[in-house]
GROMACS .gro file of C-alpha atoms in nm:
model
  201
    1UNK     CA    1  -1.238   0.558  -1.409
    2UNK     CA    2  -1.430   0.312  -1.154
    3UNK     CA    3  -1.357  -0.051  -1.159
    4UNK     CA    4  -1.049  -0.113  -1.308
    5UNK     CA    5  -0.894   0.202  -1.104
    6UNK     CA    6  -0.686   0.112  -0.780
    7UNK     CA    7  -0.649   0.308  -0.506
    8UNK     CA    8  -0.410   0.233  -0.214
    9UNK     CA    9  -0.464   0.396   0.088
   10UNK     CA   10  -0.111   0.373   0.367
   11UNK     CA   11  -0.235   0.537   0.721
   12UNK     CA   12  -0.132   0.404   1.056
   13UNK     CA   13  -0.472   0.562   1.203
   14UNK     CA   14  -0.719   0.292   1.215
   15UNK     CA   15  -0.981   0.605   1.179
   16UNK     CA   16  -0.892   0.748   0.876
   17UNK     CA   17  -0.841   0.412   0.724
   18UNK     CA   18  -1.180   0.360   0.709
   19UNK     CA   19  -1.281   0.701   0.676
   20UNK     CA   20  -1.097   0.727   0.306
   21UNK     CA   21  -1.180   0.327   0.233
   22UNK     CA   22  -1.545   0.431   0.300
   23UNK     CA   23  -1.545   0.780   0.076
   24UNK     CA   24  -1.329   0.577  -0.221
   25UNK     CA   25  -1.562   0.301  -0.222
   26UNK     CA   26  -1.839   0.488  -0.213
   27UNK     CA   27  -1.799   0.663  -0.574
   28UNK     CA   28  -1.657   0.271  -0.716
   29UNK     CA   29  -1.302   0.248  -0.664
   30UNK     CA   30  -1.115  -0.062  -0.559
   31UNK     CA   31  -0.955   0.042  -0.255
   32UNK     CA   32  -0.666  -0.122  -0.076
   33UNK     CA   33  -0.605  -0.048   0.296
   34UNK     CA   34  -0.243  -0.082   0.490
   35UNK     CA   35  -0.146   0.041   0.830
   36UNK     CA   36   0.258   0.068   0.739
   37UNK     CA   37   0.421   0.127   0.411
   38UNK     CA   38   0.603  -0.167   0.474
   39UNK     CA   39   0.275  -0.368   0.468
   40UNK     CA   40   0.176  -0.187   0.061
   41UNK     CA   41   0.508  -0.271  -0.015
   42UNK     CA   42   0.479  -0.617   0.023
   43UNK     CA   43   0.173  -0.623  -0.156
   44UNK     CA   44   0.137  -0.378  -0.440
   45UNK     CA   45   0.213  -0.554  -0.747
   46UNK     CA   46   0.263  -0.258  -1.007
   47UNK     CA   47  -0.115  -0.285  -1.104
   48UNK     CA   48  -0.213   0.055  -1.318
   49UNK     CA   49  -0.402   0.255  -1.335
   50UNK     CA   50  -0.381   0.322  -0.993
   51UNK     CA   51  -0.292   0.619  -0.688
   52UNK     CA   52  -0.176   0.617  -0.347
   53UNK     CA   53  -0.298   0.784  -0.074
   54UNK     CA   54  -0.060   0.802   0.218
   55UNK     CA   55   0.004   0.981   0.569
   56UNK     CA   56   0.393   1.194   0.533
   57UNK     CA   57   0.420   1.086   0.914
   58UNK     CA   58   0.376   0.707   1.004
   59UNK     CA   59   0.595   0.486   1.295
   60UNK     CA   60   0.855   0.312   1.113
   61UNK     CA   61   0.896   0.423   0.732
   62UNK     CA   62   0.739   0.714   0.694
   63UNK     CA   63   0.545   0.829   0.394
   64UNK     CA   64   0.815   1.015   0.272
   65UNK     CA   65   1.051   0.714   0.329
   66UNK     CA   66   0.799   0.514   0.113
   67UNK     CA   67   0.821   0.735  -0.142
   68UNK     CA   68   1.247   0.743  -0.165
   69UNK     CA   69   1.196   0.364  -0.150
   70UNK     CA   70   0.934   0.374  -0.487
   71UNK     CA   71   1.168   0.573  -0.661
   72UNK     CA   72   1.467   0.323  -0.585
   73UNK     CA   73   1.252   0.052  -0.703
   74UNK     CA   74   1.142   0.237  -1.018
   75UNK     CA   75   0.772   0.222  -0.949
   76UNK     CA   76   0.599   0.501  -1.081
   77UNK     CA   77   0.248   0.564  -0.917
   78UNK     CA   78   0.083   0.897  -0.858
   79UNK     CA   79   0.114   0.982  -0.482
   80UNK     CA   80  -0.134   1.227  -0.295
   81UNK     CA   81   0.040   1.296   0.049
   82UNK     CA   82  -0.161   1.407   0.357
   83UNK     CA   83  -0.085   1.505   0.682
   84UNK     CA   84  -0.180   1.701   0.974
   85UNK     CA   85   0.145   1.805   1.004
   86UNK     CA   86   0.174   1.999   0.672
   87UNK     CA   87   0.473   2.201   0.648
   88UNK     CA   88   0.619   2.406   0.389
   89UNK     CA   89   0.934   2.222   0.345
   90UNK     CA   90   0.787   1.875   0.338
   91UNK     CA   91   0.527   1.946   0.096
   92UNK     CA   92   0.808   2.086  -0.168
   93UNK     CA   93   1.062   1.724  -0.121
   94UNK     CA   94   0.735   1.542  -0.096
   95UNK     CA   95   0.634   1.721  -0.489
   96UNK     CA   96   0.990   1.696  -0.595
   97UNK     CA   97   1.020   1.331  -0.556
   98UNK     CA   98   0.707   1.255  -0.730
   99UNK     CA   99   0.414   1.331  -0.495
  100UNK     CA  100   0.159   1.478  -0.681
  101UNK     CA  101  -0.054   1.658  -0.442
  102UNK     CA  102  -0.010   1.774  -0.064
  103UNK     CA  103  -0.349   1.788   0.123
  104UNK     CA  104  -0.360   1.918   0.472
  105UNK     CA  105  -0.552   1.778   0.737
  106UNK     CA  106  -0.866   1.850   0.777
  107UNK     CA  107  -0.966   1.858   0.402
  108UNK     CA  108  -1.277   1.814   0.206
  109UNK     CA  109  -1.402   1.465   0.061
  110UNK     CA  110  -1.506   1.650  -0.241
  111UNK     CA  111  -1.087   1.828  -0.268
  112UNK     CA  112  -0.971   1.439  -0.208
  113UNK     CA  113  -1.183   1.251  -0.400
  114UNK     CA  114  -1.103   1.527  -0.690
  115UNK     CA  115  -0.746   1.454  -0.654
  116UNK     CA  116  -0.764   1.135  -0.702
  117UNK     CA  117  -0.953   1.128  -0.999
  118UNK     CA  118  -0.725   1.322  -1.136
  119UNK     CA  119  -0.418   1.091  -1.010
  120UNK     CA  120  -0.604   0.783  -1.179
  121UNK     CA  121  -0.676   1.000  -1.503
  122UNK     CA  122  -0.312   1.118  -1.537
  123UNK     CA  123  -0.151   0.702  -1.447
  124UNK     CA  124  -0.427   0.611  -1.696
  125UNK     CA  125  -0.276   0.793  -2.000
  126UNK     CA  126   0.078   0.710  -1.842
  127UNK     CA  127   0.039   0.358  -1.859
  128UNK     CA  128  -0.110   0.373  -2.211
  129UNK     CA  129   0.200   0.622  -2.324
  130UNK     CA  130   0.401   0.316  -2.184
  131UNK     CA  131   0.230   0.097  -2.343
  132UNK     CA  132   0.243   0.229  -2.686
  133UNK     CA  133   0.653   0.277  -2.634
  134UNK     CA  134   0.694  -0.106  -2.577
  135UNK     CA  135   0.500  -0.199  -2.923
  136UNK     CA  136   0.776   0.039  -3.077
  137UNK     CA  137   1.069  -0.073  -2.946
  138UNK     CA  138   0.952  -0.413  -3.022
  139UNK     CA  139   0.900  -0.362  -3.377
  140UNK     CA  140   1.291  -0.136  -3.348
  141UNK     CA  141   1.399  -0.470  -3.220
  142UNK     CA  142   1.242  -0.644  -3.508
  143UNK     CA  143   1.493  -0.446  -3.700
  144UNK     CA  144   1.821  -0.537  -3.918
  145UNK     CA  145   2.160  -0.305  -3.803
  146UNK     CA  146   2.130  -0.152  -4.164
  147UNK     CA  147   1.809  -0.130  -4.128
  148UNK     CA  148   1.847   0.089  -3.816
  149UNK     CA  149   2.150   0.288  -4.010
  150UNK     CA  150   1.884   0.336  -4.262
  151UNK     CA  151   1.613   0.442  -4.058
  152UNK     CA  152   1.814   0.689  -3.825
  153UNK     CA  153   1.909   0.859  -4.151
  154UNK     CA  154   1.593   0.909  -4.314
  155UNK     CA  155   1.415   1.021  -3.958
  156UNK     CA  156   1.685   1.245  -3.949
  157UNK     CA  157   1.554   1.444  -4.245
  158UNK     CA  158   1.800   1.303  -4.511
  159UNK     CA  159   1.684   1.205  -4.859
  160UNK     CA  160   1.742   0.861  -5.006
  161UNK     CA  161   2.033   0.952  -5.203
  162UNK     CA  162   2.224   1.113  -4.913
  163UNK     CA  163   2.143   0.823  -4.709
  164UNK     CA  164   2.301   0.602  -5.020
  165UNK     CA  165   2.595   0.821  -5.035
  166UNK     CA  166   2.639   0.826  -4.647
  167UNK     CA  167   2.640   0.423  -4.606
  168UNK     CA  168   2.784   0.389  -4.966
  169UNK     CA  169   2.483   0.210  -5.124
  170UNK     CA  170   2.288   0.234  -5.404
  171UNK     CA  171   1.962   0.436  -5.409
  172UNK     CA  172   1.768   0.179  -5.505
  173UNK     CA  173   1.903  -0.070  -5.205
  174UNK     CA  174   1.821   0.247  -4.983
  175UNK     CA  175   1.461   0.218  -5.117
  176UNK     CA  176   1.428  -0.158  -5.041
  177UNK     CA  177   1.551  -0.110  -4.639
  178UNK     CA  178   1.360   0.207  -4.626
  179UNK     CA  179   1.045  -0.022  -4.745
  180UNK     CA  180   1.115  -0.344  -4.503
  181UNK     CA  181   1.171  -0.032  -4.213
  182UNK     CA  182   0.830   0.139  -4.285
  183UNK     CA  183   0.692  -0.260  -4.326
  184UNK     CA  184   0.838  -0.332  -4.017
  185UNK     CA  185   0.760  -0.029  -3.743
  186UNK     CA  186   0.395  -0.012  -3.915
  187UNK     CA  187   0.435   0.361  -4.051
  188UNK     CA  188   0.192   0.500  -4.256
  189UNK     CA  189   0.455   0.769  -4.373
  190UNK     CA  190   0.754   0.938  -4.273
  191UNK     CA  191   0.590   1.159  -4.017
  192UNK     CA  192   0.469   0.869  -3.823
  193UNK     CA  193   0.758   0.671  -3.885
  194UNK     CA  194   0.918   1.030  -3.688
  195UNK     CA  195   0.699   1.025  -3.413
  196UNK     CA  196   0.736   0.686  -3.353
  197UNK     CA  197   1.086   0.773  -3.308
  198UNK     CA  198   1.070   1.044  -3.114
  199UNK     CA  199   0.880   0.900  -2.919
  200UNK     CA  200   1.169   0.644  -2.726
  201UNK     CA  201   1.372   0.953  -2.695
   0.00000   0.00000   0.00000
């Protein structure tokens, strides 16, 4: 979690700019530096995994602003919040939009920079869930409509000959889909073939 890992840092005080810049860079991240969230917003181009580390009060859009704005967008990226101004309510609409940490100035390099490990750690597996979800629906896509029929059946727990009666087929055309579906979304078996499934729930 070092070179590949971005971290975005939105403050409008020049000071702690360089302050966090300094600490990220220090232990190998790739750290990105704006002075308004309008400036990251321009910029950031989705890249993952990555965090942001941003001031809750800033002139102009603020960093809870920034945040509503993300979540319009759809861009999913874990957000640490930080302010010297720290209160109880902002800290709860700050987590329930997303925010994944509130840290109150002053605070530790050691409580940051463990934060944002964790951030990068938890976008990592995120973006390789996400990842893994678009290979599926790919291969769903790849799919025939009976094919589907078929396949929703037998994930559903029902046995080849239900599945015949249900679409009024024979048993042994039930087997042939059922082969081309398992072919085609790369199961092993039915459990996988379930998971898979499950998975674009």
């Amino acid at each position: 979690m070092s070179e590949s890992s971005s971290v975005y840092v939105v403050d409008d005080d020049p000071a702690m700019r360089d302050s966090l810049k300094w600490l990220l860079e220090s232990v190998d991240f790739q750290v990105h530096v704006f002075e308004s969230a309008t400036s990251f917003l321009e910029e950031y181009g989705g890249q993952r995994p990555a965090c942001l580390v941003l001031d809750v009060r800033m002139p102009g859009m603020s960093g809870l602003d920034l945040q509503d704005e993300l979540v319009r967008r759809g861009i999913t990226i874990p957000m640490i919040m930080i302010s010297a101004h720290g209160d109880v309510p902002v800290a709860v609409r700050a987590l329930k939009t997303g925010a994944i940490d509130f840290i109150e100035k002053p605070f530790s390099d050691q409580l940051l920079l463990d934060r944002v490990r964790q951030a990068l750690h938890n976008d990592q597996q995120a973006s390789e869930t996400d990842e893994v979800k678009e290979t599926i629906r790919a291969r769903k896509a790849s799919l025939t409509p009976r094919e589907k029929e078929v396949m929703e059946l037998v994930v559903a727990g029902n046995p080849n000959k239900s599945v015949a009666s249900h679409l009024g087929l024979s048993q042994k055309t039930v087997e042939i889909h059922r082969a081309r579906v398992m072919s085609k979304m790369s199961a092993g078996s039915l459990a996988e073939l379930v998971r898979d499934c499950l998975m674009l729930k």
